[in-house]
Structures are given as C-alpha cells and as structure tokens.
C-alpha cells in the first residue's frame, strides 16, 4: 500500500556524539520518532541521494575556493610548472560529478521533476536545486496543489486506501467530522472533496466502488447491484415483495441497505417504468395481478412440493409470490375449475369451504360467539373470521346462513347480541356505563381510562364540541376525548382513519388516493391548529401510538417533549386482528407486526 510521507511516523536510532573539543567523545544512539518526510530529506542530504538530477558530470571553472573543495574530495587538479612552481592557470576548467558541487554553487544543472504526473525538465542553478530538495524531500518544479500533494503523499490512491482502511476497521464509511489523524486520515473532508474534484471523480463514486450498499445516497451507476439486493431482501423477507413501500418506512432502507422504492422507479433504465406495478414487471418481480402463466407455474410447483391434493387453505391470504384464491377465481372461476384445467386431483373433502351441515354451521357460530364473549366484548369482523384457521371463512358462513336461515351472517350474529362488521377496525360496542365506541382504537383507549379509575361523563367526556372550549369558534367539530385529571384538561384526538398516513399528516401532504381520508386529514389539521393556537394540552394519537406506555405518560406527564416523541414515532403493518384476539393491547415487545421491523422516527 502506498503511504504519504506525512501520513506515517518512523522510529530510528539517531546517532550523535557528546564531548569537548580535543577530548575523546562517546557515540550515543537514541530512538527518535519523526515523520517519514523528514527522514526522507535526511537521507537525501546525508547519503547523497539527489532526486531528479539528470547530469552526472558538469564542467566548472576553477578558482582557489573550488580547488580546495575538490582536492578535499580527492580530485587531481591539472597543474603546470611555472617559475619553478606548480600552478593552475586562470580559466582552467574540469569535469566533476554533479553531486560533488558545493551547496552554494551557481552552476546550472539539468533536473527532472520527481512528480510522476509532471516529469518536467528544467535547467536551474545547483544551489536552488539543493534548497528545493531539502525543502520538499525531492525535486519539484513548482508548488501547485498537484506537486504539494505528491510531496505529502496525498495522492488519489492514498485517499482511497485511507477510506478502505476505515471501512475495513469500522464496517462503515466515515462521517464528515471523522476525517482526523486519530482515524488514520492525513487530510480533511473538504480537502478530500477538492482533490476528488480535481481527479474528475466524486466521493460517492469512490465509496460505491468499496461497497455501494453502504452509501447514504445511492449511486445510479450501481442500479443492477441494487436490483439484486432487492431480490435478496424479498427472498429473505417476503412481506417486502407484497408492499415495496416498506423500503421507505422507518429505518428499513438502512436495515436492508437499499434505496427506497421511489428511487428504483425514478432511476429505472426503462423510461416507460413510472409506477410500482410497471417496475415489478420490468424487474421480474411478482405482482398482485399475475398472469395465468405465472400462476400456473407456481401452482404446479406447489402440487409437486406438497405431494398431495391442493386445498383451499393453501391459497388463503396473500404472501409474496403466492397465488391467492381471488387470483384463481379471476382466472379460472373456482378452485375445482383450476384443478380440472391443470389436470390436478380434486378432493372436495380436503377443502376448508367443504359442505357444512346445519348442525355443523350452528356449532361453528356458537363457537365463534363463545370466543368473542370470553374476550369480554360483543363484536367481530370478517378479517377476524378469515384469520382463524379452525373456522370456515366469511364467504362460506355467509352462504350457509342464507341456505339454512335465509338470513345474512350479520343477522345470525345479532341473534346472539354480537355486532358484526366488515373487514377493518370498525366495531360497535357499548360499555356497562353506556359509553359507546365505534372503533377498536376508541375501545382500547376507553378501556384503559376505566382501568385507571376514570369515570365516563365525570372524569372524561366524549365527542365534546370545539365551540364549548375554543373562543369565537362556532363550527360543529367534536373532540374525541376531553380528560380532567390532577387539575389539568387534556384533549385527545384518535386518528384511526389515517392509520397509514401519519407521516402525510405531519408533512401536510394531500392524500390524493382517497377523498374521504383527505377531507378527514384537512379537518384534523384544522383541529390541531385550534388546539395549538389556544395553548391547550392535546395529543393526536394514531393507531401506532396506542400503547399502554403512551397512555400512562399522557395522564401522568403530558409534556411537550412527550408530544414531540409521539409525533415523531411511526409504525405500520400492525396486525390488529391478532391484537384483538389475544391481549387486546399494542405491545411492541411482542410480534404483532405483519412485517417485523424496528420502529423508527419519521425522517
């Protein structure tokens, strides 16, 4: 590895004598640490190593001083006998080795610049050449940045080697303030950027050559490598394949060492790619709209892998690269027709949606109702039914409700005083104190307040009009919760409708894909303005914020710091059905995430 002459230090035995004139002296050797460049210059001066000197010999005109100098070096002078004396005629010239010239000699010598990118040849006085070598440790024809960098060892290769050494040691690239001597850098961050600019490259390009996956700003020249990294991440974490937006959430870009999905779309070599679906098709990734050929290949592979008749449950739900029952219905019409078309064995008894007798149907409805009551509630949703492996799915139960009772499934549940909702988090539940909630999120918050001993319509109030506590406001907006505790009034808004749009709300970004959610976002934005402008204690809680820890902190210490902490937290893809079916509480220490990734602050 090349090193700069200023970037390392050597320990040498420095030799000197101590004594008085005319008295025997002792030789001392003392270990001394000094920069390599100084050692380099010492060698150049002491051992006669003359950098860049082209002339081996030069012709000089002798004078008394030079005669003494060269005779001392062993040269034989051209004397003649005149008037019985051996003399050197005036104007006599001789050839001498260039390196034997006195340091102060003004004789011109030809020298070549030692900088490899220059190699310029000049004719200069020997005295100036010697001063140049002693100053630089070599001969440099000029003192511009290029020559100074070479003299100090600050070459492109040296800079890159320093970056590689830091990466190998720390498994990451240095931050802007880490370009220090302690970290092995003989140059500053700004100096490095300037040198790379002069070399016609960039820091990002050079770091990408070391490891493009560790860059904070992706390098488009390594697009193919990022695509391979994306395929690997999807293989290891299939949920990413279902929702590529996960790459943009939380700390996932850093976790998977990949750019976000928008970067992939915007920098795709195929300029017809303008959204995630067209990107998936271009990259050869599975989509939710797979072709018949793709589905056929996957199904046949499943049949070979399972070595048994395929069942309805094999296609339940949707995972990356999985053929869903809905895809089968869209392409073939039904599971049996698909099997007939592909020549697969049909075994109706093995399917989840097999025939249910009236007795079987009644028993299953009773089992579901017992399960709900054991959880202390009186509501259930289609998603909850479909997620339970021991129950027939919603469509099957709906079919037999009509067959045996000529009623909808919701009407069957109403006979057992069970509220039934479509897939989602909406519910209808009334507590014993007549407090009514219409969402799982309200249910969780109200349940906690009651557990803490707060009483409905005494310690906390629901759907309180803003006109009752905001001066000069005459609109009809309501506040979800107004809590009176320890002499304080705390205002709470539960933003369940915007569960996936927390970042959009705080970025004041319009939700173009849903008019109803955009209207709600604008309304919530207006509510926050009224609460903030009137210096009220308030919290806007999104579903990911509904933890017992947050509830506790809001009641005991509703500080501005807590509000900021909650605002900057974001987590999506929470399996609310699983939470509802188990503890009923959001706890990030448990696996309630459909894709388990570390929660992080909003960037």
Coordinates of C-alpha atoms in Angstrom, one line a residue:
X1 CA 0.0 0.0 0.0
X2 CA 1.3 3.4 -0.9
X3 CA 1.6 5.9 2.0
X4 CA 2.1 9.6 2.2
X5 CA 5.4 10.8 3.5
X6 CA 3.5 12.9 6.1
X7 CA 1.0 10.2 6.9
X8 CA 3.3 7.8 8.9
X9 CA 6.0 8.2 11.6
X10 CA 9.1 6.2 12.0
X11 CA 11.3 5.4 15.0
X12 CA 15.0 5.5 14.1
X13 CA 18.3 5.4 16.1
X14 CA 19.5 9.0 16.0
X15 CA 23.3 8.9 16.4
X16 CA 25.3 11.8 17.8
X17 CA 28.4 12.4 20.0
X18 CA 28.8 14.2 23.3
X19 CA 32.2 15.7 24.3
X20 CA 34.5 18.6 24.3
X21 CA 36.9 19.7 21.5
X22 CA 40.1 17.8 21.7
X23 CA 38.6 15.2 24.1
X24 CA 37.6 11.7 23.2
X25 CA 33.8 11.5 22.5
X26 CA 31.3 8.7 23.1
X27 CA 28.8 7.6 20.5
X28 CA 25.1 7.7 21.6
X29 CA 22.1 6.0 19.9
X30 CA 18.7 7.4 20.9
X31 CA 15.4 6.1 19.5
X32 CA 13.6 9.1 17.9
X33 CA 10.2 9.2 16.3
X34 CA 9.8 11.6 13.4
X35 CA 7.7 12.0 10.2
X36 CA 8.8 9.9 7.3
X37 CA 9.1 13.0 5.1
X38 CA 11.8 14.4 7.5
X39 CA 13.6 11.1 7.5
X40 CA 13.3 11.1 3.7
X41 CA 15.0 14.5 3.5
X42 CA 17.7 13.5 6.0
X43 CA 18.6 10.5 3.8
X44 CA 18.6 12.7 0.7
X45 CA 21.1 15.1 2.3
X46 CA 23.3 12.6 4.2
X47 CA 23.8 9.7 1.8
X48 CA 24.0 11.9 -1.3
X49 CA 20.7 10.7 -2.9
X50 CA 19.9 13.6 -5.3
X51 CA 16.3 13.5 -6.5
X52 CA 15.7 14.5 -10.1
X53 CA 19.3 15.3 -11.0
X54 CA 20.0 14.4 -14.7
X55 CA 23.6 15.5 -15.1
X56 CA 26.2 13.0 -14.0
X57 CA 29.0 15.4 -14.7
X58 CA 29.3 19.2 -15.2
X59 CA 32.1 21.4 -16.3
X60 CA 33.3 24.1 -13.9
X61 CA 35.9 26.8 -14.0
X62 CA 38.3 26.5 -11.1
X63 CA 39.2 29.2 -8.5
X64 CA 41.0 29.0 -5.2
X65 CA 38.0 28.1 -3.2
X66 CA 36.9 25.4 -5.6
X67 CA 40.4 24.0 -5.9
X68 CA 40.5 23.5 -2.1
X69 CA 37.0 22.0 -2.2
X70 CA 37.7 19.4 -4.9
X71 CA 41.1 18.5 -3.8
X72 CA 39.5 17.7 -0.5
X73 CA 37.2 15.3 -2.3
X74 CA 40.2 13.6 -4.0
X75 CA 40.1 15.3 -7.4
X76 CA 43.5 15.7 -9.1
X77 CA 44.0 19.3 -10.3
X78 CA 45.6 20.0 -13.7
X79 CA 48.7 21.9 -12.6
X80 CA 51.6 23.2 -14.7
X81 CA 55.1 24.2 -13.7
X82 CA 55.6 28.0 -14.0
X83 CA 58.6 29.9 -12.5
X84 CA 59.5 26.8 -10.5
X85 CA 56.0 26.4 -9.1
X86 CA 53.1 24.1 -9.8
X87 CA 50.2 26.3 -10.6
X88 CA 46.7 26.1 -12.1
X89 CA 46.3 28.6 -14.9
X90 CA 43.5 31.0 -14.6
X91 CA 40.3 30.0 -16.6
X92 CA 41.1 26.2 -16.2
X93 CA 38.0 24.0 -16.3
X94 CA 37.5 20.5 -15.2
X95 CA 34.6 18.0 -15.2
X96 CA 33.2 17.0 -11.8
X97 CA 30.4 14.8 -10.6
X98 CA 27.3 17.0 -10.3
X99 CA 26.6 15.7 -6.8
X100 CA 30.1 17.0 -5.7
X101 CA 29.2 20.6 -6.4
X102 CA 29.2 22.9 -3.4
X103 CA 25.7 23.6 -2.0
X104 CA 26.1 27.3 -2.9
X105 CA 27.2 26.6 -6.5
X106 CA 25.5 28.7 -9.2
X107 CA 26.4 26.2 -11.9
X108 CA 23.4 25.3 -14.0
X109 CA 22.3 21.7 -13.9
X110 CA 19.5 19.8 -15.7
X111 CA 16.9 18.4 -13.3
X112 CA 13.7 16.5 -13.8
X113 CA 10.6 17.0 -11.6
X114 CA 10.0 14.0 -9.4
X115 CA 6.2 14.3 -9.6
X116 CA 5.2 11.4 -11.9
X117 CA 2.3 13.4 -13.4
X118 CA 4.7 16.2 -14.4
X119 CA 8.3 15.0 -15.3
X120 CA 9.2 18.5 -16.4
X121 CA 12.9 19.1 -17.2
X122 CA 14.5 22.4 -16.3
X123 CA 17.9 24.0 -16.1
X124 CA 18.5 25.7 -12.8
X125 CA 21.3 26.7 -10.5
X126 CA 22.6 23.9 -8.4
X127 CA 22.1 25.9 -5.2
X128 CA 18.5 26.4 -5.9
X129 CA 18.1 22.7 -6.8
X130 CA 19.6 21.7 -3.4
X131 CA 17.3 24.1 -1.5
X132 CA 14.3 22.6 -3.3
X133 CA 15.2 19.0 -2.5
X134 CA 15.9 19.9 1.2
X135 CA 12.6 21.7 1.5
X136 CA 10.5 19.0 -0.3
X137 CA 12.4 15.8 0.2
X138 CA 12.5 15.6 -3.6
X139 CA 12.8 18.0 -6.5
X140 CA 9.5 19.7 -7.5
X141 CA 9.5 22.1 -10.4
X142 CA 6.6 24.1 -8.9
X143 CA 4.5 24.3 -5.8
X144 CA 1.0 23.9 -7.1
X145 CA -1.6 21.6 -5.4
X146 CA -0.7 18.6 -7.6
X147 CA 3.0 18.8 -6.6
X148 CA 2.4 19.6 -3.0
X149 CA 0.0 16.6 -2.7
X150 CA 2.6 14.3 -4.2
X151 CA 5.3 15.5 -1.9
X152 CA 3.0 15.0 1.1
X153 CA 1.7 11.7 -0.1
X154 CA -1.9 13.0 -0.7
X155 CA -2.5 11.1 -3.9
X156 CA -5.8 9.7 -5.1
X157 CA -4.6 6.2 -4.3
X158 CA -3.6 7.2 -0.8
X159 CA -7.0 8.8 -0.1
X160 CA -8.8 5.7 -1.4
X161 CA -6.6 3.4 0.7
X162 CA -7.4 5.5 3.8
X163 CA -11.1 5.2 3.1
X164 CA -10.8 1.4 2.6
X165 CA -8.8 1.1 5.9
X166 CA -11.5 2.9 7.8
X167 CA -14.3 0.8 6.3
X168 CA -12.5 -2.5 7.0
X169 CA -11.9 -1.4 10.6
X170 CA -15.4 0.0 11.3
X171 CA -17.6 -1.7 8.7
X172 CA -19.0 1.6 7.6
X173 CA -17.9 4.8 5.9
X174 CA -16.6 7.8 7.9
X175 CA -18.9 10.7 8.8
X176 CA -17.9 14.2 7.7
X177 CA -16.3 15.0 11.1
X178 CA -14.3 11.8 11.3
X179 CA -11.6 12.7 8.9
X180 CA -9.0 13.0 11.6
X181 CA -5.4 11.8 12.3
X182 CA -6.8 9.6 15.0
X183 CA -8.9 7.8 12.4
X184 CA -6.0 7.4 10.0
X185 CA -6.7 10.4 7.8
X186 CA -3.9 12.8 6.9
X187 CA -6.4 15.1 5.2
X188 CA -9.6 16.9 6.0
X189 CA -13.0 16.2 4.5
X190 CA -13.0 19.4 2.4
X191 CA -9.5 18.7 1.1
X192 CA -10.6 15.2 0.0
X193 CA -13.6 16.6 -1.9
X194 CA -11.4 19.1 -3.6
X195 CA -8.9 16.5 -4.6
X196 CA -11.6 14.2 -6.0
X197 CA -13.0 17.1 -8.0
X198 CA -9.5 17.7 -9.4
X199 CA -9.2 14.0 -10.3
X200 CA -12.5 14.1 -12.1
X201 CA -14.4 11.9 -9.7
X202 CA -16.7 12.2 -6.6
X203 CA -16.6 10.8 -3.1
X204 CA -19.9 8.9 -3.8
X205 CA -18.4 7.2 -6.8
X206 CA -15.3 6.1 -4.9
X207 CA -17.2 4.9 -1.9
X208 CA -19.5 2.9 -4.2
X209 CA -16.5 1.0 -5.6
X210 CA -15.9 -0.1 -2.0
X211 CA -19.5 -1.0 -1.1
X212 CA -22.4 0.6 -2.9
X213 CA -24.9 -0.8 -0.4
X214 CA -23.4 1.3 2.4
X215 CA -23.9 4.7 0.7
X216 CA -26.2 7.2 2.3
X217 CA -27.1 8.4 -1.2
X218 CA -27.5 5.6 -3.7
X219 CA -25.3 5.6 -6.8
X220 CA -27.3 5.1 -10.0
X221 CA -24.3 3.5 -11.7
X222 CA -24.8 0.5 -9.5
X223 CA -28.5 0.1 -10.3
X224 CA -28.1 -3.6 -11.3
X225 CA -26.5 -4.4 -7.9
X226 CA -29.3 -2.7 -6.0
X227 CA -31.8 -4.8 -8.0
X228 CA -30.0 -7.9 -7.0
X229 CA -30.0 -6.7 -3.4
X230 CA -33.8 -6.1 -3.6
X231 CA -34.4 -9.6 -4.9
X232 CA -32.3 -11.0 -2.0
X233 CA -34.2 -8.8 0.6
X234 CA -37.6 -10.0 -0.9
X235 CA -36.4 -13.7 -0.7
X236 CA -35.5 -13.3 3.0
X237 CA -38.5 -11.0 3.8
X238 CA -41.4 -11.8 1.5
X239 CA -43.6 -9.1 3.0
X240 CA -41.4 -6.5 1.2
X241 CA -42.4 -8.1 -2.1
X242 CA -46.1 -7.5 -1.2
X243 CA -45.5 -3.9 -0.3
X244 CA -42.4 -2.3 -1.7
X245 CA -43.3 0.9 0.1
X246 CA -41.9 -0.9 3.2
X247 CA -38.5 0.1 2.0
X248 CA -39.4 3.7 2.6
X249 CA -40.7 3.3 6.1
X250 CA -38.9 3.7 9.3
X251 CA -35.3 2.6 9.2
X252 CA -35.8 -0.1 6.5
X253 CA -33.5 1.5 3.9
X254 CA -30.7 1.3 6.4
X255 CA -31.7 -2.1 7.6
X256 CA -31.8 -3.7 4.1
X257 CA -29.1 -1.4 2.7
X258 CA -31.2 -0.5 -0.3
X259 CA -32.7 2.7 -1.8
X260 CA -36.4 3.4 -1.3
X261 CA -38.9 2.3 -3.9
X262 CA -39.3 5.7 -5.5
X263 CA -35.6 5.8 -6.3
X264 CA -35.9 2.4 -8.0
X265 CA -38.8 3.7 -10.1
X266 CA -37.3 7.1 -10.9
X267 CA -33.9 5.7 -11.9
X268 CA -35.0 2.7 -13.8
X269 CA -33.2 2.3 -17.2
X270 CA -36.5 1.7 -18.9
X271 CA -38.1 5.1 -19.0
X272 CA -41.6 3.6 -19.6
X273 CA -41.5 2.5 -15.9
X274 CA -43.4 5.1 -14.0
X275 CA -45.0 3.2 -11.0
X276 CA -44.5 0.2 -8.8
X277 CA -46.5 -2.2 -11.0
X278 CA -44.5 -1.4 -14.1
X279 CA -41.3 -1.5 -12.1
X280 CA -42.2 -5.0 -10.8
X281 CA -42.9 -6.2 -14.3
X282 CA -39.6 -4.8 -15.6
X283 CA -37.7 -6.3 -12.7
X284 CA -39.4 -9.7 -13.0
X285 CA -41.0 -9.4 -9.5
X286 CA -44.3 -11.0 -8.7
X287 CA -47.4 -8.6 -8.5
X288 CA -50.9 -9.0 -7.2
X289 CA -52.0 -9.2 -10.9
X290 CA -50.0 -12.2 -12.0
X291 CA -50.7 -13.7 -15.4
X292 CA -52.2 -17.1 -15.9
X293 CA -48.8 -18.5 -17.0
X294 CA -47.2 -17.2 -13.8
X295 CA -50.0 -18.6 -11.6
X296 CA -49.9 -22.0 -13.4
X297 CA -46.1 -22.3 -12.8
X298 CA -46.5 -21.5 -9.1
X299 CA -49.5 -23.9 -8.6
X300 CA -47.8 -26.8 -10.4
X301 CA -44.7 -26.2 -8.3
X302 CA -46.9 -26.3 -5.1
X303 CA -48.5 -29.6 -6.2
X304 CA -45.1 -31.1 -6.7
X305 CA -43.8 -29.8 -3.4
X306 CA -46.8 -30.8 -1.2
X307 CA -47.3 -34.2 -3.0
X308 CA -51.0 -34.1 -2.1
X309 CA -54.2 -32.6 -3.4
X310 CA -54.1 -28.8 -3.1
X311 CA -56.6 -27.4 -0.6
X312 CA -58.4 -24.1 -0.3
X313 CA -56.3 -23.3 2.7
X314 CA -53.1 -23.5 0.6
X315 CA -54.3 -20.3 -1.2
X316 CA -55.7 -18.4 1.8
X317 CA -54.3 -14.9 2.4
X318 CA -51.6 -13.3 0.3
X319 CA -47.9 -13.7 0.5
X320 CA -45.3 -12.6 -2.0
X321 CA -45.2 -14.9 -4.9
X322 CA -48.3 -16.8 -3.7
X323 CA -51.4 -17.4 -5.8
X324 CA -54.4 -16.2 -3.8
X325 CA -57.9 -17.7 -4.0
X326 CA -59.0 -14.4 -5.6
X327 CA -56.5 -14.8 -8.4
X328 CA -57.8 -18.4 -9.0
X329 CA -61.4 -17.1 -9.2
X330 CA -60.4 -14.3 -11.6
X331 CA -58.6 -16.6 -13.9
X332 CA -60.4 -19.9 -13.7
X333 CA -63.6 -19.1 -11.8
X334 CA -63.2 -21.6 -9.0
X335 CA -60.6 -23.9 -7.4
X336 CA -62.1 -27.0 -9.0
X337 CA -62.1 -25.5 -12.4
X338 CA -58.4 -24.6 -11.9
X339 CA -57.6 -28.2 -10.9
X340 CA -59.5 -29.5 -14.0
X341 CA -57.7 -27.2 -16.3
X342 CA -54.3 -28.1 -14.9
X343 CA -55.0 -31.8 -14.5
X344 CA -54.7 -31.8 -10.7
X345 CA -56.6 -34.1 -8.3
X346 CA -59.9 -32.8 -6.9
X347 CA -60.6 -33.6 -3.3
X348 CA -63.5 -31.6 -2.0
X349 CA -63.4 -33.1 1.5
X350 CA -60.0 -31.6 2.0
X351 CA -61.0 -28.0 1.3
X352 CA -61.8 -25.5 4.0
X353 CA -65.0 -24.5 2.3
X354 CA -66.4 -28.0 2.2
X355 CA -70.1 -28.8 2.8
X356 CA -71.4 -27.7 6.3
X357 CA -74.4 -29.4 7.7
X358 CA -76.9 -27.3 9.5
X359 CA -75.7 -28.8 12.8
X360 CA -72.0 -28.0 11.8
X361 CA -73.0 -24.4 10.9
X362 CA -74.8 -23.9 14.2
X363 CA -71.9 -25.3 16.2
X364 CA -69.4 -23.1 14.5
X365 CA -71.5 -20.0 15.1
X366 CA -71.8 -20.9 18.8
X367 CA -68.0 -21.5 19.0
X368 CA -67.3 -18.1 17.5
X369 CA -69.8 -16.4 19.9
X370 CA -68.2 -18.1 22.9
X371 CA -64.8 -17.0 21.8
X372 CA -65.9 -13.4 21.5
X373 CA -67.6 -13.4 24.9
X374 CA -64.6 -14.9 26.6
X375 CA -62.6 -11.9 25.4
X376 CA -65.1 -9.6 27.2
X377 CA -66.6 -8.0 24.0
X378 CA -69.5 -8.3 21.7
X379 CA -68.1 -7.6 18.2
X380 CA -66.3 -9.4 15.4
X381 CA -65.1 -8.6 11.9
X382 CA -64.8 -10.5 8.6
X383 CA -61.0 -10.3 8.8
X384 CA -61.0 -11.9 12.3
X385 CA -63.1 -14.8 11.0
X386 CA -60.9 -15.3 7.9
X387 CA -57.8 -15.3 10.0
X388 CA -58.9 -18.1 12.3
X389 CA -57.7 -21.5 10.9
X390 CA -60.5 -23.6 12.7
X391 CA -63.4 -21.6 11.3
X392 CA -64.8 -21.6 7.8
X393 CA -64.2 -18.3 6.0
X394 CA -66.7 -15.4 5.8
X395 CA -68.0 -16.3 2.4
X396 CA -68.7 -19.9 3.4
X397 CA -70.5 -18.9 6.5
X398 CA -72.5 -16.2 4.6
X399 CA -73.5 -18.9 2.1
X400 CA -74.9 -21.3 4.7
X401 CA -76.6 -18.5 6.7
X402 CA -78.7 -17.8 3.6
X403 CA -79.1 -21.6 2.8
X404 CA -80.3 -22.7 6.2
X405 CA -82.0 -19.5 7.6
X406 CA -82.5 -17.2 4.6
X407 CA -80.5 -14.5 6.5
X408 CA -77.3 -12.7 6.3
X409 CA -74.5 -13.7 8.6
X410 CA -74.7 -10.4 10.4
X411 CA -78.3 -11.1 11.3
X412 CA -77.3 -14.5 12.7
X413 CA -74.8 -12.8 15.0
X414 CA -77.3 -10.2 16.0
X415 CA -79.5 -13.0 17.5
X416 CA -76.5 -13.7 19.8
X417 CA -76.1 -9.9 20.6
X418 CA -72.9 -9.9 18.6
X419 CA -72.2 -6.9 16.4
X420 CA -70.7 -7.8 13.1
X421 CA -68.6 -5.6 10.9
X422 CA -66.8 -5.9 7.6
X423 CA -63.1 -6.2 7.3
X424 CA -61.3 -3.4 9.2
X425 CA -61.2 -1.9 12.7
X426 CA -64.7 -0.7 12.9
X427 CA -66.9 -2.1 15.7
X428 CA -70.0 -1.3 17.7
X429 CA -69.6 -1.7 21.4
X430 CA -71.3 -0.3 24.5
X431 CA -69.7 -0.4 27.9
X432 CA -71.7 -1.0 31.1
X433 CA -71.7 2.7 31.8
X434 CA -73.4 3.3 28.4
X435 CA -70.2 4.7 26.7
X436 CA -70.4 3.7 23.1
X437 CA -67.4 3.2 20.8
X438 CA -67.3 2.6 17.1
X439 CA -63.7 1.6 16.6
X440 CA -61.1 -0.8 18.1
X441 CA -58.9 2.2 18.8
X442 CA -61.5 4.0 20.9
X443 CA -62.3 0.7 22.6
X444 CA -58.6 0.3 23.7
X445 CA -58.3 3.9 24.9
X446 CA -61.6 4.0 26.8
X447 CA -60.9 0.6 28.4
X448 CA -57.6 1.9 29.7
X449 CA -59.2 5.1 31.2
X450 CA -61.7 2.9 33.0
X451 CA -58.9 0.6 34.3
X452 CA -57.2 3.7 35.7
X453 CA -60.4 4.6 37.7
X454 CA -61.6 7.5 35.4
X455 CA -65.3 7.6 35.1
X456 CA -67.2 8.3 31.8
X457 CA -69.0 11.7 31.8
X458 CA -67.4 12.6 35.2
X459 CA -63.6 12.4 34.7
X460 CA -63.6 12.2 30.9
X461 CA -66.0 13.2 28.2
X462 CA -66.6 12.1 24.6
X463 CA -67.4 14.0 21.4
X464 CA -67.1 17.4 23.1
X465 CA -67.9 20.3 20.7
X466 CA -64.9 22.6 20.0
X467 CA -67.3 25.5 20.3
X468 CA -67.5 24.8 24.1
X469 CA -63.8 25.4 24.8
X470 CA -62.5 27.4 21.8
X471 CA -63.4 31.1 21.9
X472 CA -65.0 32.5 18.8
X473 CA -65.4 29.1 17.2
X474 CA -68.9 28.3 16.0
X475 CA -68.4 25.2 13.9
X476 CA -69.6 21.7 14.6
X477 CA -66.4 19.8 15.1
X478 CA -66.1 17.4 18.0
X479 CA -63.1 16.4 20.2
X480 CA -62.9 12.7 20.7
X481 CA -61.8 12.8 24.4
X482 CA -61.6 15.6 27.0
X483 CA -59.9 14.3 30.2
X484 CA -59.9 16.1 33.5
X485 CA -57.1 14.8 35.8
X486 CA -55.0 16.3 38.5
X487 CA -56.2 19.9 37.8
X488 CA -55.3 19.6 34.1
X489 CA -57.5 19.3 31.0
X490 CA -56.1 17.0 28.2
X491 CA -57.6 16.9 24.8
X492 CA -57.3 13.7 22.7
X493 CA -58.0 13.0 19.1
X494 CA -57.9 9.4 17.9
X495 CA -56.8 9.5 14.2
X496 CA -57.8 5.9 13.4
X497 CA -58.9 6.7 9.8
X498 CA -55.4 7.9 9.0
X499 CA -53.6 4.9 10.3
X500 CA -51.3 4.6 7.4
X501 CA -50.9 8.4 6.8
X502 CA -49.3 9.7 9.9
X503 CA -46.3 10.9 8.0
X504 CA -48.5 12.5 5.4
X505 CA -50.4 14.4 8.1
X506 CA -47.4 15.9 9.8
X507 CA -45.8 16.7 6.4
X508 CA -49.2 18.4 5.4
X509 CA -49.2 16.2 2.3
X510 CA -52.5 15.7 0.5
X511 CA -54.0 12.2 0.3
X512 CA -54.9 12.1 -3.4
X513 CA -55.9 8.4 -3.4
X514 CA -58.9 8.8 -1.0
X515 CA -61.2 11.8 -1.0
X516 CA -62.8 10.9 2.4
X517 CA -59.4 10.5 4.1
X518 CA -58.2 13.7 2.6
X519 CA -61.2 15.5 4.0
X520 CA -60.6 14.0 7.4
X521 CA -56.9 15.0 7.2
X522 CA -57.8 18.6 6.5
X523 CA -60.4 18.5 9.3
X524 CA -57.8 17.1 11.8
X525 CA -55.3 19.7 10.6
X526 CA -57.8 22.4 11.5
X527 CA -58.4 20.8 14.9
X528 CA -54.8 20.8 15.7
X529 CA -54.5 24.5 14.7
X530 CA -57.3 25.4 17.1
X531 CA -55.8 23.4 19.9
X532 CA -52.3 24.7 19.4
X533 CA -53.2 28.4 18.9
X534 CA -55.2 28.3 22.2
X535 CA -52.2 26.8 24.1
X536 CA -54.2 23.7 25.2
X537 CA -52.7 20.4 26.2
X538 CA -53.5 18.0 23.4
X539 CA -52.4 14.7 21.8
X540 CA -53.2 13.4 18.4
X541 CA -52.9 9.6 18.6
X542 CA -52.6 7.5 15.5
X543 CA -53.1 3.7 15.8
X544 CA -49.3 3.0 16.2
X545 CA -49.3 5.3 19.3
X546 CA -51.9 3.4 21.2
X547 CA -49.6 1.7 23.7
X548 CA -50.2 1.4 27.4
X549 CA -46.9 3.3 28.0
X550 CA -48.1 6.3 26.0
X551 CA -51.5 6.2 27.8
X552 CA -49.7 6.2 31.2
X553 CA -47.3 9.1 30.2
X554 CA -50.2 11.2 28.8
X555 CA -52.1 11.0 32.1
X556 CA -49.1 11.5 34.4
X557 CA -46.8 13.8 32.4
X558 CA -48.4 15.4 29.4
X559 CA -45.3 17.4 28.4
X560 CA -44.3 19.0 25.2
X561 CA -41.4 16.6 25.0
X562 CA -43.8 13.6 25.2
X563 CA -46.0 15.1 22.4
X564 CA -43.0 15.5 20.1
X565 CA -41.8 12.0 20.9
X566 CA -45.2 10.6 19.9
X567 CA -45.4 12.8 16.8
X568 CA -42.0 11.5 15.5
X569 CA -42.8 7.9 16.0
X570 CA -44.2 5.8 13.2
X571 CA -45.0 2.1 12.7
X572 CA -47.3 0.5 10.1
X573 CA -48.5 -3.0 9.2
X574 CA -49.8 -3.8 12.7
X575 CA -51.9 -7.0 12.9
X576 CA -54.9 -5.5 14.8
X577 CA -56.8 -8.8 14.4
X578 CA -54.1 -10.7 16.2
X579 CA -54.1 -8.0 18.9
X580 CA -57.8 -8.1 19.3
X581 CA -57.8 -11.9 19.5
X582 CA -55.0 -12.1 22.2
X583 CA -54.1 -9.4 24.7
X584 CA -56.1 -6.5 23.3
X585 CA -53.1 -4.2 23.8
X586 CA -50.5 -2.9 21.4
X587 CA -47.1 -4.0 22.8
X588 CA -44.0 -3.6 20.6
X589 CA -42.1 -6.2 22.6
X590 CA -44.4 -8.8 21.1
X591 CA -44.7 -9.9 17.4
X592 CA -47.9 -8.1 16.4
X593 CA -46.4 -6.7 13.2
X594 CA -47.2 -8.3 9.9
X595 CA -43.7 -7.3 8.9
X596 CA -41.4 -7.1 11.9
X597 CA -39.0 -4.2 11.6
X598 CA -37.5 -1.8 14.0
X599 CA -39.7 1.2 14.8
X600 CA -38.0 4.5 14.0
X601 CA -38.6 8.2 13.9
X602 CA -40.1 10.0 10.9
X603 CA -37.3 11.2 8.8

